[in-house]
């Protein structure tokens, strides 16, 4: 049953017991909390890999705590090539996700043509709950939606695993 009822993302991760899977399929995002960091990156700022205190908080603390409880967190990104400037920004900063314990893979969009994919980015928690991430044409967040509908859960699980199986591990994906 779809639901627009607000559920804090941290609460969803806190209830997660086994797996949290995230599929991203856009080449540009313009969510409010990333506008500043993306602009800073465009201006030349690069996070210092040795200074964890300057990394994206509190997200990375939440990831580390979740993984510390034994939850496997995997993120797969389907990207157009050549990649957009925003994907370059995401790729550069992904070392922080990896350091927090998240696993990340990249799949060039041309290699995803025959994979049945849902129409929206999503998180799938413990193969039971989907959190759709809705975005406007400009990349702005239009809010989440949640469902436990078995058809949606199954579609998302199969789509994610197909992308993951073809995906290139972060440390091997060259965006040049």
XYZ file of N, CA and C in Angstrom:
528
model
N 0.847 -1.181 0.000
C 0.000 0.000 0.000
C 0.890 1.240 0.000
N 0.789 2.107 -1.007
C 1.581 3.326 -1.034
C 1.215 4.246 0.123
N 2.215 4.972 0.562
C 1.998 5.910 1.657
C 2.877 7.130 1.463
N 2.268 8.285 1.671
C 3.033 9.528 1.650
C 3.326 10.000 3.065
N 2.933 9.201 4.061
C 3.160 9.587 5.449
C 4.651 9.761 5.687
N 5.022 10.872 6.313
C 6.450 11.114 6.535
C 7.042 10.096 7.504
N 8.111 9.491 7.086
C 8.883 8.599 7.929
C 10.326 9.038 7.795
N 10.928 9.372 8.915
C 12.315 9.823 8.870
C 13.193 8.705 8.317
N 14.088 9.086 7.427
C 14.965 8.097 6.815
C 15.777 7.377 7.882
N 16.247 8.097 8.878
C 17.028 7.481 9.955
C 16.211 6.411 10.670
N 14.903 6.623 10.810
C 14.038 5.621 11.435
C 13.955 4.359 10.579
N 13.891 4.534 9.261
C 13.852 3.372 8.369
C 15.135 2.554 8.488
N 16.267 3.237 8.541
C 17.534 2.521 8.693
C 17.634 1.873 10.072
N 17.116 2.537 11.095
C 17.170 1.985 12.449
C 16.384 0.680 12.551
N 15.314 0.556 11.767
C 14.484 -0.655 11.785
C 15.027 -1.741 10.855
N 15.961 -1.374 10.021
C 16.521 -2.294 9.041
C 17.381 -3.342 9.760
N 17.225 -4.595 9.348
C 17.943 -5.685 10.004
C 18.983 -6.368 9.123
N 18.763 -6.389 7.790
C 19.653 -7.143 6.918
C 20.282 -6.331 5.791
N 19.432 -5.589 5.049
C 19.955 -4.923 3.857
C 19.216 -3.626 3.556
N 19.978 -2.675 3.053
C 19.437 -1.404 2.567
C 20.069 -1.182 1.195
N 19.239 -1.239 0.155
C 19.707 -1.129 -1.222
C 19.209 0.180 -1.821
N 20.082 0.887 -2.503
C 19.717 2.180 -3.086
C 20.082 2.180 -4.564
N 19.085 2.429 -5.416
C 19.327 2.547 -6.851
C 19.087 3.984 -7.267
N 20.113 4.589 -7.874
C 20.050 5.955 -8.380
C 20.143 5.898 -9.901
N 19.247 6.647 -10.573
C 19.205 6.568 -12.036
C 19.232 7.933 -12.721
N 19.452 8.985 -11.985
C 19.457 10.330 -12.573
C 20.889 10.803 -12.780
N 21.085 11.688 -13.738
C 22.406 12.251 -13.986
C 22.629 13.571 -13.254
N 21.552 14.136 -12.704
C 21.637 15.390 -11.965
C 20.631 15.356 -10.820
N 21.084 15.764 -9.661
C 20.210 15.916 -8.497
C 20.387 17.342 -7.988
N 19.322 17.920 -7.492
C 19.395 19.285 -6.953
C 18.675 19.342 -5.615
N 18.914 18.334 -4.782
C 18.279 18.338 -3.467
C 18.938 19.414 -2.614
N 18.136 20.078 -1.804
C 18.591 21.250 -1.058
C 19.883 21.023 -0.285
N 19.993 19.896 0.428
C 21.170 19.683 1.268
C 22.449 19.470 0.461
N 22.339 19.244 -0.844
C 23.524 19.059 -1.670
C 23.884 20.282 -2.494
N 23.002 21.283 -2.565
C 23.280 22.450 -3.403
C 24.563 23.158 -2.981
N 24.737 23.381 -1.684
C 25.945 24.040 -1.186
C 27.202 23.240 -1.460
N 27.247 21.963 -1.061
C 28.446 21.162 -1.321
C 28.777 21.018 -2.812
N 27.748 20.902 -3.662
C 28.013 20.800 -5.101
C 28.602 22.109 -5.612
N 28.059 23.238 -5.182
C 28.598 24.541 -5.590
C 30.039 24.698 -5.105
N 30.318 24.262 -3.891
C 31.692 24.339 -3.359
C 32.634 23.472 -4.188
N 32.175 22.273 -4.558
C 32.991 21.378 -5.376
C 33.268 22.018 -6.737
N 32.231 22.638 -7.331
C 32.407 23.310 -8.622
C 33.419 24.445 -8.524
N 33.504 25.056 -7.341
C 34.444 26.156 -7.126
C 35.852 25.662 -6.782
N 36.027 24.331 -6.718
C 37.363 23.789 -6.501
C 37.599 23.115 -5.162
N 36.646 23.163 -4.232
C 36.838 22.507 -2.942
C 36.829 20.989 -3.109
N 37.764 20.327 -2.455
C 37.806 18.865 -2.431
C 37.978 18.429 -0.981
N 37.106 17.521 -0.511
C 37.263 17.045 0.863
C 38.611 16.356 1.043
N 39.185 16.518 2.197
C 40.464 15.905 2.522
C 40.208 14.467 2.975
N 40.717 13.492 2.242
C 40.477 12.095 2.619
C 40.982 11.743 4.018
N 41.906 12.508 4.547
C 42.439 12.201 5.874
C 41.700 12.925 6.990
N 40.763 13.806 6.651
C 40.054 14.599 7.663
C 38.579 14.223 7.696
N 38.268 13.103 8.354
C 36.889 12.592 8.387
C 35.899 13.584 8.991
N 36.351 14.449 9.838
C 35.447 15.406 10.486
C 34.813 16.360 9.475
N 35.433 16.542 8.320
C 34.902 17.469 7.314
C 33.974 16.786 6.317
N 33.800 15.484 6.428
C 32.959 14.761 5.483
C 31.490 14.982 5.788
N 30.650 14.499 4.888
C 29.205 14.706 4.909
C 28.569 14.097 6.152
N 28.282 14.942 7.118
C 27.665 14.516 8.375
C 26.256 15.058 8.440
N 25.317 14.405 9.062
C 25.425 13.177 9.856
C 25.246 11.902 9.039
N 25.116 12.022 7.698
C 24.862 10.854 6.865
C 25.872 9.737 7.090
N 27.150 10.050 7.048
C 28.158 9.002 7.138
C 28.177 8.341 8.512
N 27.835 9.101 9.552
C 27.717 8.496 10.888
C 26.565 7.496 10.902
N 25.459 7.840 10.259
C 24.302 6.954 10.176
C 24.651 5.680 9.402
N 25.383 5.830 8.310
C 25.815 4.669 7.528
C 26.701 3.761 8.381
N 27.695 4.329 9.031
C 28.618 3.532 9.844
C 27.887 2.817 10.976
N 26.936 3.492 11.609
C 26.180 2.876 12.706
C 25.330 1.725 12.171
N 24.700 1.924 11.020
C 23.850 0.890 10.425
C 24.676 -0.336 10.046
N 25.784 -0.119 9.414
C 26.659 -1.218 9.014
C 27.229 -1.915 10.247
N 27.497 -1.133 11.289
C 27.990 -1.697 12.539
C 27.016 -2.673 13.181
N 25.730 -2.541 12.861
C 24.712 -3.467 13.373
C 24.583 -4.701 12.491
N 25.380 -4.775 11.422
C 25.347 -5.943 10.546
C 24.495 -5.782 9.304
N 23.966 -4.595 9.061
C 23.169 -4.345 7.859
C 24.124 -4.102 6.685
N 23.850 -4.734 5.566
C 24.635 -4.520 4.349
C 23.986 -3.368 3.587
N 24.779 -2.347 3.304
C 24.284 -1.198 2.524
C 24.991 -1.192 1.179
N 24.174 -1.255 0.110
C 24.720 -1.212 -1.244
C 24.006 -0.125 -2.037
N 24.789 0.584 -2.831
C 24.266 1.655 -3.687
C 24.732 1.370 -5.111
N 23.803 1.439 -6.058
C 24.134 1.273 -7.470
C 23.662 2.520 -8.203
N 24.508 2.998 -9.097
C 24.184 4.199 -9.865
C 24.240 3.883 -11.352
N 23.148 4.150 -12.038
C 23.106 4.044 -13.499
C 23.402 5.440 -14.032
N 24.420 5.556 -14.881
C 24.848 6.880 -15.341
C 25.025 6.923 -16.851
N 24.716 8.082 -17.412
C 24.970 8.323 -18.828
C 26.453 8.618 -19.006
N 26.968 8.250 -20.168
C 28.358 8.570 -20.504
C 28.380 9.307 -21.823
N 29.197 10.357 -21.945
C 30.074 10.843 -20.889
C 29.252 11.351 -19.701
N 29.846 11.263 -18.513
C 29.108 11.598 -17.297
C 28.902 13.104 -17.163
N 27.840 13.453 -16.453
C 27.543 14.859 -16.182
C 28.505 15.399 -15.116
N 28.534 16.699 -15.001
C 29.359 17.323 -13.966
C 28.910 16.861 -12.580
N 27.620 16.707 -12.399
C 27.118 16.256 -11.101
C 27.608 14.838 -10.783
N 27.620 13.957 -11.772
C 28.110 12.595 -11.544
C 29.600 12.632 -11.226
N 30.343 13.537 -11.850
C 31.766 13.693 -11.483
C 31.895 14.066 -10.003
N 31.051 14.973 -9.556
C 31.020 15.375 -8.140
C 30.698 14.174 -7.249
N 29.663 13.414 -7.614
C 29.302 12.237 -6.811
C 30.437 11.221 -6.799
N 31.026 10.983 -7.963
C 32.098 9.999 -8.045
C 33.266 10.405 -7.149
N 33.647 11.678 -7.214
C 34.765 12.137 -6.392
C 34.482 11.922 -4.903
N 33.272 12.237 -4.465
C 32.955 12.155 -3.040
C 32.579 10.776 -2.540
N 32.480 9.798 -3.419
C 32.043 8.457 -3.006
C 33.048 7.776 -2.087
N 34.291 8.233 -2.067
C 35.256 7.625 -1.152
C 34.766 7.714 0.295
N 33.959 8.739 0.604
C 33.455 8.862 1.977
C 32.420 7.780 2.273
N 31.559 7.464 1.295
C 30.582 6.377 1.465
C 31.308 5.047 1.697
N 32.329 4.811 0.902
C 33.106 3.575 1.000
C 33.781 3.496 2.376
N 34.363 4.595 2.823
C 35.035 4.611 4.129
C 34.055 4.329 5.266
N 32.794 4.741 5.098
C 31.782 4.492 6.125
C 31.265 3.057 6.067
N 31.596 2.321 4.997
C 31.213 0.918 4.897
C 30.194 0.582 3.826
N 29.727 1.588 3.108
C 28.761 1.342 2.039
C 29.496 0.764 0.825
N 28.842 -0.125 0.100
C 29.381 -0.662 -1.138
C 28.724 0.086 -2.297
N 29.512 0.479 -3.294
C 28.983 1.287 -4.392
C 29.476 0.746 -5.729
N 28.534 0.651 -6.670
C 28.869 0.265 -8.046
C 28.218 1.237 -9.018
N 28.817 1.314 -10.206
C 28.385 2.206 -11.274
C 28.078 1.370 -12.511
N 26.987 1.711 -13.197
C 26.638 1.010 -14.429
C 26.362 2.031 -15.523
N 27.158 2.006 -16.597
C 26.847 2.883 -17.725
C 25.444 2.569 -18.256
N 24.673 3.614 -18.517
C 23.270 3.469 -18.921
C 23.108 2.541 -20.134
N 24.043 2.579 -21.088
C 23.939 1.718 -22.274
C 23.938 0.235 -21.908
N 24.504 -0.095 -20.766
C 24.549 -1.493 -20.337
C 23.318 -1.888 -19.520
N 22.384 -0.951 -19.337
C 21.170 -1.227 -18.565
C 19.926 -1.293 -19.444
N 20.093 -1.197 -20.748
C 18.943 -1.083 -21.652
C 17.951 -2.231 -21.552
N 18.422 -3.428 -21.261
C 17.516 -4.574 -21.219
C 17.123 -4.986 -19.794
N 17.369 -4.129 -18.815
C 16.983 -4.416 -17.426
C 15.640 -3.748 -17.137
N 14.641 -4.508 -16.704
C 13.372 -3.884 -16.288
C 13.609 -3.035 -15.029
N 13.387 -1.734 -15.169
C 13.656 -0.805 -14.070
C 12.382 -0.073 -13.664
N 12.248 0.236 -12.373
C 11.123 1.073 -11.945
C 11.317 2.495 -12.468
N 10.294 3.291 -12.416
C 10.344 4.649 -12.939
C 11.020 5.661 -12.045
N 11.378 5.270 -10.832
C 11.964 6.211 -9.878
C 13.123 5.579 -9.128
N 14.024 6.436 -8.649
C 15.060 5.984 -7.728
C 14.373 5.405 -6.494
N 15.068 4.529 -5.799
C 14.453 3.940 -4.609
C 15.490 3.435 -3.614
N 15.011 3.231 -2.411
C 15.689 2.449 -1.376
C 14.810 1.231 -1.148
N 15.426 0.076 -0.948
C 14.704 -1.144 -0.597
C 15.281 -1.644 0.723
N 14.421 -1.733 1.731
C 14.842 -2.138 3.070
C 14.383 -3.569 3.351
N 15.334 -4.442 3.630
C 15.068 -5.834 4.035
C 14.091 -6.558 3.112
N 14.109 -6.229 1.835
C 13.211 -6.873 0.866
C 11.749 -6.828 1.302
N 11.370 -5.707 1.962
C 9.984 -5.606 2.436
C 9.371 -4.225 2.247
N 10.200 -3.185 2.204
C 9.688 -1.817 2.110
C 10.478 -1.045 1.069
N 9.750 -0.405 0.150
C 10.366 0.461 -0.857
C 10.100 1.907 -0.471
N 11.136 2.707 -0.528
C 10.998 4.158 -0.378
C 11.346 4.743 -1.743
N 10.295 5.171 -2.464
C 10.513 5.830 -3.754
C 11.050 7.233 -3.485
N 12.005 7.661 -4.273
C 12.503 9.038 -4.213
C 12.025 9.734 -5.481
N 11.102 10.677 -5.314
C 10.551 11.398 -6.464
C 11.324 12.706 -6.671
N 11.605 13.015 -7.935
C 12.344 14.226 -8.291
C 11.635 14.957 -9.420
N 11.761 16.278 -9.412
C 11.257 17.097 -10.500
C 12.236 17.053 -11.663
N 11.821 17.594 -12.788
C 12.682 17.632 -13.963
C 13.980 18.376 -13.745
N 13.978 19.298 -12.775
C 15.188 20.053 -12.468
C 16.066 19.359 -11.431
N 15.674 18.147 -11.007
C 16.460 17.407 -10.021
C 16.077 17.677 -8.586
N 15.095 18.562 -8.372
C 14.693 18.890 -6.999
C 13.861 17.755 -6.409
N 14.011 17.557 -5.114
C 13.250 16.512 -4.440
C 11.772 16.879 -4.407
N 10.952 15.915 -4.749
C 9.503 16.088 -4.689
C 8.917 15.230 -3.566
N 9.781 14.743 -2.706
C 9.354 13.979 -1.546
C 9.320 12.484 -1.793
N 9.383 11.728 -0.700
C 9.369 10.273 -0.815
C 7.961 9.707 -0.783
N 7.880 8.453 -1.123
C 6.648 7.676 -1.013
C 7.071 6.273 -0.596
N 6.300 5.638 0.258
C 6.644 4.312 0.763
C 5.597 3.292 0.337
N 6.072 2.064 0.094
C 5.144 0.984 -0.211
C 5.716 -0.343 0.270
N 4.814 -1.228 0.644
C 5.172 -2.605 0.953
C 4.519 -3.543 -0.063
N 3.977 -2.981 -1.128
C 3.337 -3.768 -2.172
C 4.328 -4.808 -2.702
N 3.935 -6.069 -2.686
C 4.853 -7.153 -3.046
C 5.340 -7.052 -4.497
N 4.512 -6.546 -5.406
C 4.930 -6.401 -6.802
C 6.040 -5.360 -6.917
N 5.879 -4.244 -6.220
C 6.903 -3.191 -6.242
C 8.184 -3.673 -5.576
N 8.049 -4.353 -4.448
C 9.222 -4.874 -3.733
C 9.992 -5.839 -4.625
N 9.278 -6.727 -5.290
C 9.915 -7.718 -6.169
C 10.610 -7.040 -7.350
N 9.926 -6.075 -8.002
C 10.527 -5.338 -9.116
C 11.819 -4.662 -8.676
N 11.773 -3.974 -7.552
C 12.953 -3.244 -7.079
C 14.092 -4.190 -6.730
N 13.770 -5.300 -6.085
C 14.814 -6.268 -5.736
C 15.487 -6.842 -6.969
N 14.696 -7.244 -7.950
C 15.258 -7.814 -9.182
C 16.046 -6.767 -9.967
N 15.502 -5.553 -10.056
C 16.194 -4.493 -10.793
C 17.529 -4.171 -10.140
N 17.507 -4.030 -8.820
C 18.757 -3.697 -8.136
C 19.797 -4.786 -8.362
N 19.428 -6.033 -8.181
C 20.406 -7.121 -8.322
C 20.945 -7.210 -9.744
N 20.100 -6.964 -10.749
C 20.576 -6.979 -12.136
C 21.586 -5.861 -12.373
N 21.289 -4.675 -11.849
C 22.226 -3.552 -11.992
C 23.508 -3.855 -11.221
N 23.369 -4.368 -10.023
C 24.537 -4.672 -9.187
C 25.443 -5.701 -9.876
N 24.840 -6.743 -10.441
C 25.635 -7.787 -11.089
C 26.448 -7.245 -12.257
N 25.907 -6.281 -12.984
C 26.620 -5.695 -14.127
C 27.482 -4.503 -13.723
N 27.216 -3.957 -12.565
C 27.882 -2.731 -12.142
C 29.385 -2.886 -11.941
N 30.052 -1.770 -12.055
C 31.506 -1.704 -11.894
C 31.793 -1.171 -10.492
N 32.590 -1.917 -9.690
C 32.920 -1.411 -8.357
C 33.520 0.000 -8.441
N 33.212 0.794 -7.445
C 33.618 2.198 -7.459
C 35.102 2.380 -7.782
N 35.956 1.606 -7.145
C 37.396 1.799 -7.341
C 37.876 1.388 -8.734
N 37.003 0.776 -9.531
C 37.369 0.373 -10.878
C 36.673 1.191 -11.963
N 35.737 2.049 -11.566
C 34.985 2.823 -12.555
C 35.720 4.124 -12.863
N 36.168 4.238 -14.099
C 36.892 5.429 -14.555
C 35.929 6.347 -15.281
N 35.713 7.543 -14.739
C 34.723 8.453 -15.337
C 35.289 9.296 -16.475
N 36.555 9.154 -16.773
C 37.150 9.962 -17.853
C 36.586 9.635 -19.150
